[in-house]
């Protein structure tokens, strides 16, 4: 069975956030078709049949080497290429999970940082994106909208070629939609939720649940501003916000404190608005969801929202059958409009949010209608269903090969196209080599040496081949297949060595050119400083400015005049 290595950049364990949940559930769903090793930068304190776990040190190449050596295919969160660029050079087929567009998220995450810090983070994120686009064999995204975003980026990066489109017109083998998923089993209580745990919440009080981290790009403030209107209609309503610190030690967000201050200013803190101050264990999240009457997920208007995944908290509404209120504009709102499991309001509109909440809290039949629609949609999002594109890739995954042997272009979008004739020749030879390797890959197993024949005579022939010829030739064919496998491995190894050598030479040439340009820039800067110094001295001390240096044209004219004078003499 194929050995799949799954690498998470975030904590995987009893308490985990979205990236860890995604890696863990993918590992469980894929364990029936591959041997799974799941590793993370923190100790993994959960277990499941068929999954081996391990730990690596983020940024330490040697800590990944052992796991990579054992793997046939690697599935990694795309963010890992920043700390581990060596993944791009690994010989295994590489699946990159880009469900969370890093650049767009960090624009919001660093919104309150200095301009210099924001620019530097954006530059690094663009470099990371280019590296991702050049490295992946299969890209995973979470929505059709994200797929369009990445298709445009892949086109600019040179990864979409006529040959690839001819073989796969819609490029599903290059980029696949793999949304967040849901358990196939229904939710069950494992203990208390919020009732009886948070003082001030009674057994019959209606509960509005904010069931996610209070990240800075989300909008719990609009929900708090809507609460006075809701309380005026539903006096015993309680709002519970999950506000525990990230289990992986991520930098604290500003939003929890801003939400608390606003609730205090409105006189609602610890009366109608409460925080659940600890990160809820993943296996126990159903306890809070089953206590809720209505759930809410709101956001501001920005690009992160537009291209976000359908967030795991929204999918949990489907799992539990929990009516919800959502902000418009993201893929979750589009899904809610299509299937009717939530009410959708304009972003940053407290009046609309209040009216939607009042409708759901006071109309039990409407809540039941939305709950039924949520539960009806849930089976489409079980993890076993959403990972099918990965299963198909694993079934067709080739043997190990060099990074450039299975795609025509891997140059980031910022690179310049080749212009020298020798570069064109080298690229042509590389493409010919890659096509030859692909042909070897398709035929080395010696499958179907003779296609089945038709008709009565064909059936007799087929029977003779199956019962007499092939049994006699089977040992010879097996030896030839082993020989072919050794040949193709050697060919891939030589191709990989050649590619690495070419890349090192290219990087060296680029470094020399950059150094030459920097030297010219420094010389020009020094000349400018010298000229400024001369002008300053002339202004301060009356020194005469030196004559400006003659241009090449002036020097040539001077030479001609000197020649004429000497000739006339």
PDB file of N, CA and C in Angstrom, residues 390-439:
ATOM      1  N   UNK A 390      -8.287  13.471  -3.831  1.00  0.00           N
ATOM      2  CA  UNK A 390      -6.981  13.018  -3.348  1.00  0.00           C
ATOM      3  C   UNK A 390      -6.836  11.517  -3.594  1.00  0.00           C
ATOM      4  N   UNK A 391      -7.897  10.764  -3.350  1.00  0.00           N
ATOM      5  CA  UNK A 391      -7.859   9.316  -3.585  1.00  0.00           C
ATOM      6  C   UNK A 391      -7.534   9.037  -5.047  1.00  0.00           C
ATOM      7  N   UNK A 392      -8.184   9.765  -5.965  1.00  0.00           N
ATOM      8  CA  UNK A 392      -7.917   9.553  -7.392  1.00  0.00           C
ATOM      9  C   UNK A 392      -6.463   9.860  -7.730  1.00  0.00           C
ATOM     10  N   UNK A 393      -5.924  10.916  -7.131  1.00  0.00           N
ATOM     11  CA  UNK A 393      -4.521  11.248  -7.390  1.00  0.00           C
ATOM     12  C   UNK A 393      -3.597  10.147  -6.878  1.00  0.00           C
ATOM     13  N   UNK A 394      -3.877   9.625  -5.679  1.00  0.00           N
ATOM     14  CA  UNK A 394      -3.035   8.572  -5.112  1.00  0.00           C
ATOM     15  C   UNK A 394      -3.090   7.315  -5.970  1.00  0.00           C
ATOM     16  N   UNK A 395      -4.258   7.003  -6.500  1.00  0.00           N
ATOM     17  CA  UNK A 395      -4.392   5.811  -7.340  1.00  0.00           C
ATOM     18  C   UNK A 395      -3.562   5.919  -8.620  1.00  0.00           C
ATOM     19  N   UNK A 396      -3.405   7.148  -9.115  1.00  0.00           N
ATOM     20  CA  UNK A 396      -2.657   7.353 -10.364  1.00  0.00           C
ATOM     21  C   UNK A 396      -1.253   7.894 -10.130  1.00  0.00           C
ATOM     22  N   UNK A 397      -0.838   8.022  -8.862  1.00  0.00           N
ATOM     23  CA  UNK A 397       0.438   8.678  -8.567  1.00  0.00           C
ATOM     24  C   UNK A 397       1.594   7.885  -9.161  1.00  0.00           C
ATOM     25  N   UNK A 398       2.536   8.553  -9.824  1.00  0.00           N
ATOM     26  CA  UNK A 398       3.692   7.874 -10.430  1.00  0.00           C
ATOM     27  C   UNK A 398       4.739   7.536  -9.393  1.00  0.00           C
ATOM     28  N   UNK A 399       5.762   6.788  -9.827  1.00  0.00           N
ATOM     29  CA  UNK A 399       6.910   6.571  -8.954  1.00  0.00           C
ATOM     30  C   UNK A 399       7.625   7.899  -8.769  1.00  0.00           C
ATOM     31  N   UNK A 400       8.577   7.935  -7.841  1.00  0.00           N
ATOM     32  CA  UNK A 400       9.292   9.186  -7.567  1.00  0.00           C
ATOM     33  C   UNK A 400       9.954   9.710  -8.833  1.00  0.00           C
ATOM     34  N   UNK A 401       9.942  11.005  -8.968  1.00  0.00           N
ATOM     35  CA  UNK A 401      10.545  11.603 -10.147  1.00  0.00           C
ATOM     36  C   UNK A 401      11.100  12.972  -9.798  1.00  0.00           C
ATOM     37  N   UNK A 402      12.005  13.510 -10.599  1.00  0.00           N
ATOM     38  CA  UNK A 402      12.539  14.837 -10.313  1.00  0.00           C
ATOM     39  C   UNK A 402      11.452  15.889 -10.457  1.00  0.00           C
ATOM     40  N   UNK A 403      11.670  16.992  -9.802  1.00  0.00           N
ATOM     41  CA  UNK A 403      10.637  18.027  -9.734  1.00  0.00           C
ATOM     42  C   UNK A 403      10.164  18.485 -11.102  1.00  0.00           C
ATOM     43  N   UNK A 404      11.053  18.547 -12.111  1.00  0.00           N
ATOM     44  CA  UNK A 404      10.658  19.110 -13.390  1.00  0.00           C
ATOM     45  C   UNK A 404      10.258  18.061 -14.407  1.00  0.00           C
ATOM     46  N   UNK A 405      10.320  16.774 -14.056  1.00  0.00           N
ATOM     47  CA  UNK A 405      10.086  15.732 -15.050  1.00  0.00           C
ATOM     48  C   UNK A 405       8.616  15.507 -15.348  1.00  0.00           C
ATOM     49  N   UNK A 406       7.725  16.047 -14.532  1.00  0.00           N
ATOM     50  CA  UNK A 406       6.310  15.779 -14.735  1.00  0.00           C
ATOM     51  C   UNK A 406       5.503  17.040 -14.970  1.00  0.00           C
ATOM     52  N   UNK A 407       6.150  18.147 -15.266  1.00  0.00           N
ATOM     53  CA  UNK A 407       5.412  19.335 -15.667  1.00  0.00           C
ATOM     54  C   UNK A 407       6.284  20.138 -16.621  1.00  0.00           C
ATOM     55  N   UNK A 408       5.643  20.881 -17.455  1.00  0.00           N
ATOM     56  CA  UNK A 408       6.372  21.568 -18.523  1.00  0.00           C
ATOM     57  C   UNK A 408       7.036  22.845 -18.048  1.00  0.00           C
ATOM     58  N   UNK A 409       6.411  23.531 -17.095  1.00  0.00           N
ATOM     59  CA  UNK A 409       6.960  24.812 -16.641  1.00  0.00           C
ATOM     60  C   UNK A 409       6.881  24.859 -15.132  1.00  0.00           C
ATOM     61  N   UNK A 410       7.911  25.360 -14.510  1.00  0.00           N
ATOM     62  CA  UNK A 410       7.892  25.526 -13.058  1.00  0.00           C
ATOM     63  C   UNK A 410       8.491  26.860 -12.657  1.00  0.00           C
ATOM     64  N   UNK A 411       8.499  27.835 -13.555  1.00  0.00           N
ATOM     65  CA  UNK A 411       9.122  29.124 -13.295  1.00  0.00           C
ATOM     66  C   UNK A 411       8.118  30.059 -12.645  1.00  0.00           C
ATOM     67  N   UNK A 412       8.438  30.671 -11.494  1.00  0.00           N
ATOM     68  CA  UNK A 412       7.519  31.605 -10.864  1.00  0.00           C
ATOM     69  C   UNK A 412       7.170  32.760 -11.794  1.00  0.00           C
ATOM     70  N   UNK A 413       6.042  33.405 -11.484  1.00  0.00           N
ATOM     71  CA  UNK A 413       5.529  34.446 -12.368  1.00  0.00           C
ATOM     72  C   UNK A 413       6.472  35.633 -12.473  1.00  0.00           C
ATOM     73  N   UNK A 414       7.339  35.833 -11.472  1.00  0.00           N
ATOM     74  CA  UNK A 414       8.223  36.998 -11.497  1.00  0.00           C
ATOM     75  C   UNK A 414       9.475  36.766 -12.310  1.00  0.00           C
ATOM     76  N   UNK A 415       9.695  35.524 -12.781  1.00  0.00           N
ATOM     77  CA  UNK A 415      10.909  35.252 -13.524  1.00  0.00           C
ATOM     78  C   UNK A 415      10.785  35.739 -14.949  1.00  0.00           C
ATOM     79  N   UNK A 416      11.942  36.079 -15.562  1.00  0.00           N
ATOM     80  CA  UNK A 416      11.941  36.537 -16.941  1.00  0.00           C
ATOM     81  C   UNK A 416      11.969  35.349 -17.875  1.00  0.00           C
ATOM     82  N   UNK A 417      11.310  35.415 -19.028  1.00  0.00           N
ATOM     83  CA  UNK A 417      11.333  34.299 -19.971  1.00  0.00           C
ATOM     84  C   UNK A 417      12.700  34.185 -20.614  1.00  0.00           C
ATOM     85  N   UNK A 418      13.089  32.966 -21.046  1.00  0.00           N
ATOM     86  CA  UNK A 418      14.383  32.793 -21.693  1.00  0.00           C
ATOM     87  C   UNK A 418      14.417  33.514 -23.031  1.00  0.00           C
ATOM     88  N   UNK A 419      15.547  34.176 -23.316  1.00  0.00           N
ATOM     89  CA  UNK A 419      15.642  34.900 -24.578  1.00  0.00           C
ATOM     90  C   UNK A 419      16.833  34.435 -25.411  1.00  0.00           C
ATOM     91  N   UNK A 420      17.830  33.848 -24.793  1.00  0.00           N
ATOM     92  CA  UNK A 420      19.016  33.421 -25.534  1.00  0.00           C
ATOM     93  C   UNK A 420      18.729  32.112 -26.249  1.00  0.00           C
ATOM     94  N   UNK A 421      19.349  31.938 -27.383  1.00  0.00           N
ATOM     95  CA  UNK A 421      19.117  30.738 -28.178  1.00  0.00           C
ATOM     96  C   UNK A 421      19.515  29.486 -27.416  1.00  0.00           C
ATOM     97  N   UNK A 422      20.626  29.547 -26.639  1.00  0.00           N
ATOM     98  CA  UNK A 422      21.051  28.358 -25.913  1.00  0.00           C
ATOM     99  C   UNK A 422      20.048  27.991 -24.829  1.00  0.00           C
ATOM    100  N   UNK A 423      19.380  28.996 -24.254  1.00  0.00           N
ATOM    101  CA  UNK A 423      18.355  28.705 -23.260  1.00  0.00           C
ATOM    102  C   UNK A 423      17.175  28.012 -23.904  1.00  0.00           C
ATOM    103  N   UNK A 424      16.764  28.475 -25.090  1.00  0.00           N
ATOM    104  CA  UNK A 424      15.674  27.812 -25.802  1.00  0.00           C
ATOM    105  C   UNK A 424      16.043  26.365 -26.115  1.00  0.00           C
ATOM    106  N   UNK A 425      17.292  26.156 -26.538  1.00  0.00           N
ATOM    107  CA  UNK A 425      17.734  24.799 -26.853  1.00  0.00           C
ATOM    108  C   UNK A 425      17.685  23.919 -25.609  1.00  0.00           C
ATOM    109  N   UNK A 426      18.146  24.455 -24.482  1.00  0.00           N
ATOM    110  CA  UNK A 426      18.136  23.689 -23.243  1.00  0.00           C
ATOM    111  C   UNK A 426      16.708  23.337 -22.834  1.00  0.00           C
ATOM    112  N   UNK A 427      15.802  24.292 -22.977  1.00  0.00           N
ATOM    113  CA  UNK A 427      14.404  24.024 -22.622  1.00  0.00           C
ATOM    114  C   UNK A 427      13.806  22.966 -23.540  1.00  0.00           C
ATOM    115  N   UNK A 428      14.121  23.037 -24.837  1.00  0.00           N
ATOM    116  CA  UNK A 428      13.612  22.033 -25.779  1.00  0.00           C
ATOM    117  C   UNK A 428      14.109  20.638 -25.414  1.00  0.00           C
ATOM    118  N   UNK A 429      15.400  20.533 -25.104  1.00  0.00           N
ATOM    119  CA  UNK A 429      15.959  19.243 -24.718  1.00  0.00           C
ATOM    120  C   UNK A 429      15.327  18.721 -23.431  1.00  0.00           C
ATOM    121  N   UNK A 430      15.083  19.630 -22.494  1.00  0.00           N
ATOM    122  CA  UNK A 430      14.463  19.208 -21.241  1.00  0.00           C
ATOM    123  C   UNK A 430      13.043  18.700 -21.480  1.00  0.00           C
ATOM    124  N   UNK A 431      12.287  19.367 -22.356  1.00  0.00           N
ATOM    125  CA  UNK A 431      10.943  18.912 -22.656  1.00  0.00           C
ATOM    126  C   UNK A 431      10.965  17.552 -23.352  1.00  0.00           C
ATOM    127  N   UNK A 432      11.923  17.355 -24.271  1.00  0.00           N
ATOM    128  CA  UNK A 432      12.047  16.052 -24.929  1.00  0.00           C
ATOM    129  C   UNK A 432      12.370  14.964 -23.906  1.00  0.00           C
ATOM    130  N   UNK A 433      13.281  15.289 -22.989  1.00  0.00           N
ATOM    131  CA  UNK A 433      13.616  14.317 -21.946  1.00  0.00           C
ATOM    132  C   UNK A 433      12.397  13.979 -21.094  1.00  0.00           C
ATOM    133  N   UNK A 434      11.620  14.991 -20.724  1.00  0.00           N
ATOM    134  CA  UNK A 434      10.447  14.753 -19.884  1.00  0.00           C
ATOM    135  C   UNK A 434       9.410  13.901 -20.603  1.00  0.00           C
ATOM    136  N   UNK A 435       9.228  14.150 -21.902  1.00  0.00           N
ATOM    137  CA  UNK A 435       8.280  13.315 -22.657  1.00  0.00           C
ATOM    138  C   UNK A 435       8.765  11.869 -22.731  1.00  0.00           C
ATOM    139  N   UNK A 436      10.073  11.692 -22.869  1.00  0.00           N
ATOM    140  CA  UNK A 436      10.614  10.338 -22.898  1.00  0.00           C
ATOM    141  C   UNK A 436      10.405   9.638 -21.555  1.00  0.00           C
ATOM    142  N   UNK A 437      10.608  10.382 -20.462  1.00  0.00           N
ATOM    143  CA  UNK A 437      10.370   9.803 -19.145  1.00  0.00           C
ATOM    144  C   UNK A 437       8.907   9.439 -18.950  1.00  0.00           C
ATOM    145  N   UNK A 438       8.012  10.306 -19.429  1.00  0.00           N
ATOM    146  CA  UNK A 438       6.589  10.010 -19.311  1.00  0.00           C
ATOM    147  C   UNK A 438       6.217   8.768 -20.126  1.00  0.00           C
ATOM    148  N   UNK A 439       6.847   8.600 -21.304  1.00  0.00           N
ATOM    149  CA  UNK A 439       6.581   7.405 -22.101  1.00  0.00           C
ATOM    150  C   UNK A 439       7.068   6.156 -21.375  1.00  0.00           C
TER     151      UNK A 439
END
